[in-house]
XYZ file of N, CA and C in Angstrom:
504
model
N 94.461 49.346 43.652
C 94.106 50.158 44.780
C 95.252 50.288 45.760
N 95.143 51.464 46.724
C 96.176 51.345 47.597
C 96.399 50.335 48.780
N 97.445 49.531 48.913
C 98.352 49.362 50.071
C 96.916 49.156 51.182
N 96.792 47.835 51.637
C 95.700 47.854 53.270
C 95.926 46.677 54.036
N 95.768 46.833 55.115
C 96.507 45.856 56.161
C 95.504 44.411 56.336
N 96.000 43.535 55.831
C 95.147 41.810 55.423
C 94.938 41.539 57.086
N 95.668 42.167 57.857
C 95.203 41.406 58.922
C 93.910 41.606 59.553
N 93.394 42.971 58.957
C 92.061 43.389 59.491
C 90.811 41.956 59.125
N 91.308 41.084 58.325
C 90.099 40.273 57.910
C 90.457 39.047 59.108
N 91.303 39.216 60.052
C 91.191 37.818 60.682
C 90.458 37.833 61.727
N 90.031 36.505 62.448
C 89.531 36.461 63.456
C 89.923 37.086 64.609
N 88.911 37.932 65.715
C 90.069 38.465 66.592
C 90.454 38.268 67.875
N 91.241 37.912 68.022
C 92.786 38.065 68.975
C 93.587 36.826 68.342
N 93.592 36.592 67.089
C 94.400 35.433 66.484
C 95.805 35.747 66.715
N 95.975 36.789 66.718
C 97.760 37.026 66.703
C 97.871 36.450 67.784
N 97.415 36.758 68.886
C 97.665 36.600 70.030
C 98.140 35.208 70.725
N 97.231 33.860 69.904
C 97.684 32.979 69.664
C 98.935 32.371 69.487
N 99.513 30.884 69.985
C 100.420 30.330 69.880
C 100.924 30.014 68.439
N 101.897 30.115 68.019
C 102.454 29.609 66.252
C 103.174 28.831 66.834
N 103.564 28.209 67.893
C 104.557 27.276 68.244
C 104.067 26.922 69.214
N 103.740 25.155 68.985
C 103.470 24.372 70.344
C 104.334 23.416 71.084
N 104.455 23.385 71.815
C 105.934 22.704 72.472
C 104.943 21.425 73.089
N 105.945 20.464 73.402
C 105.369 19.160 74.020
C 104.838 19.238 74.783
N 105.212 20.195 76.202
C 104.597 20.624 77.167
C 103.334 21.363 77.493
N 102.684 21.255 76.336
C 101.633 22.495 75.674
C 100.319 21.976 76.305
N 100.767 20.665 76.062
C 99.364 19.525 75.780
C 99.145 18.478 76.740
N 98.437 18.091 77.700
C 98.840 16.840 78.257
C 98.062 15.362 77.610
N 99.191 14.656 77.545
C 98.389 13.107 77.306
C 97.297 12.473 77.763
N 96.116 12.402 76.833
C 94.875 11.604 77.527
C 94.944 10.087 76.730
N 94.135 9.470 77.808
C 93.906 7.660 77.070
C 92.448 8.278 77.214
N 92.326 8.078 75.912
C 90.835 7.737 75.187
C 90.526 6.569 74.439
N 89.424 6.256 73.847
C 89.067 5.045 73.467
C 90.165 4.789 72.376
N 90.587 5.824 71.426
C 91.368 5.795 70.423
C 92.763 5.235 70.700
N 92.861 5.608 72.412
C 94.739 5.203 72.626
C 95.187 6.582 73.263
N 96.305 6.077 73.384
C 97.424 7.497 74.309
C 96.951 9.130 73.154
N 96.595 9.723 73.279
C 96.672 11.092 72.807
C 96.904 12.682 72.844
N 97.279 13.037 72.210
C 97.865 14.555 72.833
C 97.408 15.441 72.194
N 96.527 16.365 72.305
C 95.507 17.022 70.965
C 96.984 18.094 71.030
N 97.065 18.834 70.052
C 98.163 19.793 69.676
C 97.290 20.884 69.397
N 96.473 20.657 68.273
C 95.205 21.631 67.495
C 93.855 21.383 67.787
N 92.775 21.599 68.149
C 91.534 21.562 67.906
C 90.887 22.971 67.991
N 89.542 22.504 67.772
C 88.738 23.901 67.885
C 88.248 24.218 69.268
N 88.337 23.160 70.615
C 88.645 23.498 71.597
C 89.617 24.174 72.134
N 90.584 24.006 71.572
C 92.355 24.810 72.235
C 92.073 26.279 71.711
N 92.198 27.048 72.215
C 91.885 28.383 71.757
C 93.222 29.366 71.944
N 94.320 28.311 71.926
C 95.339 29.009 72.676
C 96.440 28.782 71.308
N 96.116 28.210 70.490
C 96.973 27.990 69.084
C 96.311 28.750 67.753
N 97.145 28.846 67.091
C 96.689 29.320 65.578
C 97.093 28.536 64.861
N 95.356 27.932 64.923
C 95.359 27.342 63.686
C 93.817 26.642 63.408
N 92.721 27.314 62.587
C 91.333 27.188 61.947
C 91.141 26.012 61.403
N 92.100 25.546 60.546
C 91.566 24.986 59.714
C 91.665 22.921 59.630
N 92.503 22.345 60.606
C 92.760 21.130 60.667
C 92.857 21.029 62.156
N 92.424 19.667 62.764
C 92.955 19.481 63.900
C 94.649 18.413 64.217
N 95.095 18.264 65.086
C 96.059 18.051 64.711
C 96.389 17.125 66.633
N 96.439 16.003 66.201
C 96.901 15.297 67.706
C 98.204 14.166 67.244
N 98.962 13.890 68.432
C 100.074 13.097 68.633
C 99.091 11.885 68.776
N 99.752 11.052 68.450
C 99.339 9.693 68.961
C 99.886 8.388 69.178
N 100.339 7.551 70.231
C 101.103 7.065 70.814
C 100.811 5.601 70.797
N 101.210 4.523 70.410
C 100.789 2.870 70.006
C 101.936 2.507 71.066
N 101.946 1.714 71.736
C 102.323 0.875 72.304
C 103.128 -0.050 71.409
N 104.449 -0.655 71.656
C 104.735 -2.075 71.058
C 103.618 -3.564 70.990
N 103.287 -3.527 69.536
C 102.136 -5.186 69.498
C 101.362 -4.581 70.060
N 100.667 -2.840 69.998
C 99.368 -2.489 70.718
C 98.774 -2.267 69.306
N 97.785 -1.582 69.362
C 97.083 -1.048 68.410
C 95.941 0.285 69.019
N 95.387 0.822 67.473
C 94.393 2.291 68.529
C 93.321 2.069 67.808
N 92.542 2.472 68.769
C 90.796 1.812 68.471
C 90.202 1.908 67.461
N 89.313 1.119 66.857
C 89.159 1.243 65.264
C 88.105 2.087 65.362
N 87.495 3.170 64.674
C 86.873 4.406 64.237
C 86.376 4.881 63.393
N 85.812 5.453 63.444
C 84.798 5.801 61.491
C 84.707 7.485 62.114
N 84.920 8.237 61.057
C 84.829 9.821 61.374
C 84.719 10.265 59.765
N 83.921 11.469 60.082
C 83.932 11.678 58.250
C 84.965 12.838 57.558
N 85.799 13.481 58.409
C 86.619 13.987 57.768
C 87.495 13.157 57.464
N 88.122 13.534 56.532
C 89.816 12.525 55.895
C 90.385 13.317 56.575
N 92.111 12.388 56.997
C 92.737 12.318 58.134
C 94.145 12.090 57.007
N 95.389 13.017 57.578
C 96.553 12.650 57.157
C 97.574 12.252 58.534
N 98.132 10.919 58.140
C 99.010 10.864 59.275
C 100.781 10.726 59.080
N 100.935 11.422 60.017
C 102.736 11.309 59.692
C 103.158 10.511 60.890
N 103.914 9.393 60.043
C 104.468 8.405 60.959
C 105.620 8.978 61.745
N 105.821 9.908 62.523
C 107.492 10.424 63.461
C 108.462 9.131 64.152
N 107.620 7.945 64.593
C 108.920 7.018 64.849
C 108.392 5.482 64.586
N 108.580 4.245 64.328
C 108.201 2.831 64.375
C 108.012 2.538 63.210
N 107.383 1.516 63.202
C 106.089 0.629 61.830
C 105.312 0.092 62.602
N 104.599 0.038 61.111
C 103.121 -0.522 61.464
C 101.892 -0.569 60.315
N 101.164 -0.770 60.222
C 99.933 -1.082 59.301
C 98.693 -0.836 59.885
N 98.144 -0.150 58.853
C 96.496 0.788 59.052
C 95.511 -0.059 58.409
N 94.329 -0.500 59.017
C 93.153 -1.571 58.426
C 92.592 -0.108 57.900
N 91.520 -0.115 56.815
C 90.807 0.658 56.172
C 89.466 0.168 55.960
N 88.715 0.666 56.157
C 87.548 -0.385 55.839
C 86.551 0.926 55.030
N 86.331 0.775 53.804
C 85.602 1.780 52.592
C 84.080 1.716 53.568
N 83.244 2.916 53.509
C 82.020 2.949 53.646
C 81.495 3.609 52.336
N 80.199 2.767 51.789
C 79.316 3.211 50.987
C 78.565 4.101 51.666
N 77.668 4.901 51.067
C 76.524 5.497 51.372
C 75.410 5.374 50.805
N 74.426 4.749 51.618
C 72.958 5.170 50.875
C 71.942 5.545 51.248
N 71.318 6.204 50.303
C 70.165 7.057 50.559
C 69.119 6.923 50.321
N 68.291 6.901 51.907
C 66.961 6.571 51.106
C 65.797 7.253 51.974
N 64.988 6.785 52.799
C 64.232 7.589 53.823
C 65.030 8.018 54.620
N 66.207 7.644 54.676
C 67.415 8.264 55.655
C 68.713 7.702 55.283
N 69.801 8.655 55.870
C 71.048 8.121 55.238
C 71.301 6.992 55.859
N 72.161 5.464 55.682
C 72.469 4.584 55.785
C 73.885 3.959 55.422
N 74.748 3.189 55.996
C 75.783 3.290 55.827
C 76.155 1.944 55.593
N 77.156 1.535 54.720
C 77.559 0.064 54.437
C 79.227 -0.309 54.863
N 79.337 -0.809 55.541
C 80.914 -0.484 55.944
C 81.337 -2.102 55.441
N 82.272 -2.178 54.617
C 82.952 -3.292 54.038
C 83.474 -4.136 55.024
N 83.002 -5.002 54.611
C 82.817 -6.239 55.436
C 84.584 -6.696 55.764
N 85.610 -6.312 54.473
C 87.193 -6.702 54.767
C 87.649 -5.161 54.538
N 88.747 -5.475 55.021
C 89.407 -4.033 55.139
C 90.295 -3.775 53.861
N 91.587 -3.132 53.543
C 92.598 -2.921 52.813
C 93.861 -2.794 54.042
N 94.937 -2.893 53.647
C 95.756 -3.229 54.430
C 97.209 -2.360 54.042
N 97.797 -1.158 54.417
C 98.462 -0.256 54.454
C 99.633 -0.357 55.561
N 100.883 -0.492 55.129
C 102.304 -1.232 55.693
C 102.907 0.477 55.671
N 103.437 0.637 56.986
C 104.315 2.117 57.204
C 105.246 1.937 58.068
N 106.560 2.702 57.811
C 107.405 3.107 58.637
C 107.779 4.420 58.868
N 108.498 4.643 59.581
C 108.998 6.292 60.213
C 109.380 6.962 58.345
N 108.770 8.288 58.958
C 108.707 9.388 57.262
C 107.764 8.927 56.664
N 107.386 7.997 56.723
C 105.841 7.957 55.710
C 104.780 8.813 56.278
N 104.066 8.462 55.304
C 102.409 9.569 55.357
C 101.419 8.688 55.171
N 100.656 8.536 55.819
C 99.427 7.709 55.881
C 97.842 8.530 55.395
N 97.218 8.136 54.268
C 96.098 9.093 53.886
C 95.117 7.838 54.165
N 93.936 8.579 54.807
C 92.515 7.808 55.705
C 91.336 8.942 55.075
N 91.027 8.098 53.696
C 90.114 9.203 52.819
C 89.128 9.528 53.594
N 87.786 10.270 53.313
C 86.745 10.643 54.526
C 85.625 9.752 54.449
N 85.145 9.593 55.415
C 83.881 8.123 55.626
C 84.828 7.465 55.298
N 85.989 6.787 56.210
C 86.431 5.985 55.913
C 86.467 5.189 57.816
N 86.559 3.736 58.066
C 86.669 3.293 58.935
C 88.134 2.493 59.220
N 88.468 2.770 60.140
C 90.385 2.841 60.039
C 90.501 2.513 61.627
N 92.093 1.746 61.804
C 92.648 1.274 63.025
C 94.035 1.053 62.660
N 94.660 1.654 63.502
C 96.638 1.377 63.292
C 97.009 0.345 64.106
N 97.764 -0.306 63.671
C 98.470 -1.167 64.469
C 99.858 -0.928 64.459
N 100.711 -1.805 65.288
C 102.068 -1.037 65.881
C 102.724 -2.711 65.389
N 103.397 -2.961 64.550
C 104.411 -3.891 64.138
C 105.514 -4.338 64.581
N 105.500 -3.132 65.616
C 107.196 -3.374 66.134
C 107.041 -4.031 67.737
N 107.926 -5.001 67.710
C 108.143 -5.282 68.888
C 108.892 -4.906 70.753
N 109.759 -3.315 70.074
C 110.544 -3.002 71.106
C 110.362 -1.131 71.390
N 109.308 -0.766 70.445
C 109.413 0.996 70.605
C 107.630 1.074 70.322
N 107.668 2.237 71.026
C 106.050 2.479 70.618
C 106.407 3.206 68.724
N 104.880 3.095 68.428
C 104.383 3.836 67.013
C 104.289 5.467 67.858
N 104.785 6.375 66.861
C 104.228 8.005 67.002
C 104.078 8.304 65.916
N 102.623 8.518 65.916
C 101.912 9.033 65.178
C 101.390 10.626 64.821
N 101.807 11.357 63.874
C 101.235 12.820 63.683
C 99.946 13.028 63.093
N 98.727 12.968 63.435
C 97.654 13.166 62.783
C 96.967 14.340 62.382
N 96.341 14.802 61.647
C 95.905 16.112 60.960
C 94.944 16.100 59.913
N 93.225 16.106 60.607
C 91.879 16.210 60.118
C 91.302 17.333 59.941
N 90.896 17.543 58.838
C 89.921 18.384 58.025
C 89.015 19.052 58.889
N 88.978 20.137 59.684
C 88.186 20.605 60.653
C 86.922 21.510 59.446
N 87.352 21.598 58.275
C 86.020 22.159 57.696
C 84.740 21.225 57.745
N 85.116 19.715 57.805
C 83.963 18.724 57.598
C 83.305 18.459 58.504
N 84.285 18.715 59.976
C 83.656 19.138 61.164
C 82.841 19.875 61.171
N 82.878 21.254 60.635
C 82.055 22.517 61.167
C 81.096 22.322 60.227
N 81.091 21.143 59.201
C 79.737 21.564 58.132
C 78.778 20.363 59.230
N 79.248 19.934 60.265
C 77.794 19.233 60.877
C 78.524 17.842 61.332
N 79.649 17.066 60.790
C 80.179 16.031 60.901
C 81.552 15.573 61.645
N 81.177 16.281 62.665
C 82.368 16.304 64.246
C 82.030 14.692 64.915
N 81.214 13.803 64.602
C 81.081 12.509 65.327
C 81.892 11.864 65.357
N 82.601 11.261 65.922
C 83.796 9.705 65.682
C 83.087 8.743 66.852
N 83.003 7.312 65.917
C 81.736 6.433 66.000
C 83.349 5.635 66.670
N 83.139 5.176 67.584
C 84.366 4.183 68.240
C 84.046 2.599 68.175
N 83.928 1.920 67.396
C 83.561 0.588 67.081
C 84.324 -0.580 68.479
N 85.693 -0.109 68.354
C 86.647 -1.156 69.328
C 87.241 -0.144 69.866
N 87.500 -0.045 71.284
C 88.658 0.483 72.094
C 89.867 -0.162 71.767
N 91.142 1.181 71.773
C 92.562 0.782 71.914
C 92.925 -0.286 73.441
N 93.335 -1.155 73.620
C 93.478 -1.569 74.865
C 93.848 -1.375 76.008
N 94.674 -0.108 75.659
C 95.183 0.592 77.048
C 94.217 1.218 77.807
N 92.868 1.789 76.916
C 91.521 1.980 77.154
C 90.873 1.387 77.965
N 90.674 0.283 77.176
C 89.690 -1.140 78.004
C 90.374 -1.081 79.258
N 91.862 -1.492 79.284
C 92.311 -1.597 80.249
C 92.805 -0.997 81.682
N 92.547 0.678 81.163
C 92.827 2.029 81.759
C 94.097 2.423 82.283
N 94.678 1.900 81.735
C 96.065 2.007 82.086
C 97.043 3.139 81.165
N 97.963 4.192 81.723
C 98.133 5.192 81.013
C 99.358 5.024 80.591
């Protein structure tokens, strides 16, 4: 068939949207999770981009960020430090209602700067920061389809301490 313009199928005023977010884009919140900087969500309406959310995230030296259970899988790119991610597998079961079994020990995942950190989905997870003299920066980037099918919750088990402590 002839030649037709693909952009007619997008959402509209997407062009209009940011393709480039600069540091300044975003400001840093302390949430239970730790220092954070959302880059992407389905709140920001000012970026393009549908399909993943996408936040900075900032560890302290010998800090750590609050341990969490969320059901999308999560990819993280380590940008500066080391450090190690607890994992803790959740079963599922079903019965008069769904029910959840969260493993009693974790698995234990060792990273430095350029690595990639994968946090499968229903999974319960916490980073820690190894290093003694630089914070961890963290690039994170979740599955916003698993969101929109109903499963946007993140269950906060432990606050990051800068949290507890409120200190920014």
């Amino acid at each position: 068939g002839p030649r037709v313009d693909w952009a007619q199928t997008w959402s509209p005023g997407i062009e209009e949207r940011k393709k480039v977010v600069k540091p300044d884009d975003g400001p840093w919140e302390l949430t239970p999770e730790g220092h954070i900087r959302v880059v992407a969500s389905k709140e920001r309406d000012d970026v393009r981009v549908n399909s993943v959310d996408v936040n900075e995230q900032e560890i302290p030296a010998g800090s750590r960020s609050g341990k969490h259970w969320h059901m999308a899988d999560e990819v993280l790119y380590v940008i500066s430090g080391r450090g190690y991610s607890l994992q803790w597998d959740v079963e599922a079961e079903i019965a008069e209602k769904y029910h959840a079994r969260i493993a009693k020990e974790p698995t234990s995942h060792d990273f430095q700067t350029g690595d990639v950190v994968y946090v499968p989905q229903n999974t319960v997870h916490q980073h820690f920061n190894a290093g003694d003299d630089e914070p961890l920066m963290l690039l994170s980037a979740q599955n916003r389809l698993i969101k929109l099918l109903g499963y946007d919750n993140v269950v906060y088990l432990e606050n990051a301490p800068e949290f507890e402590a409120g200190s920014v």
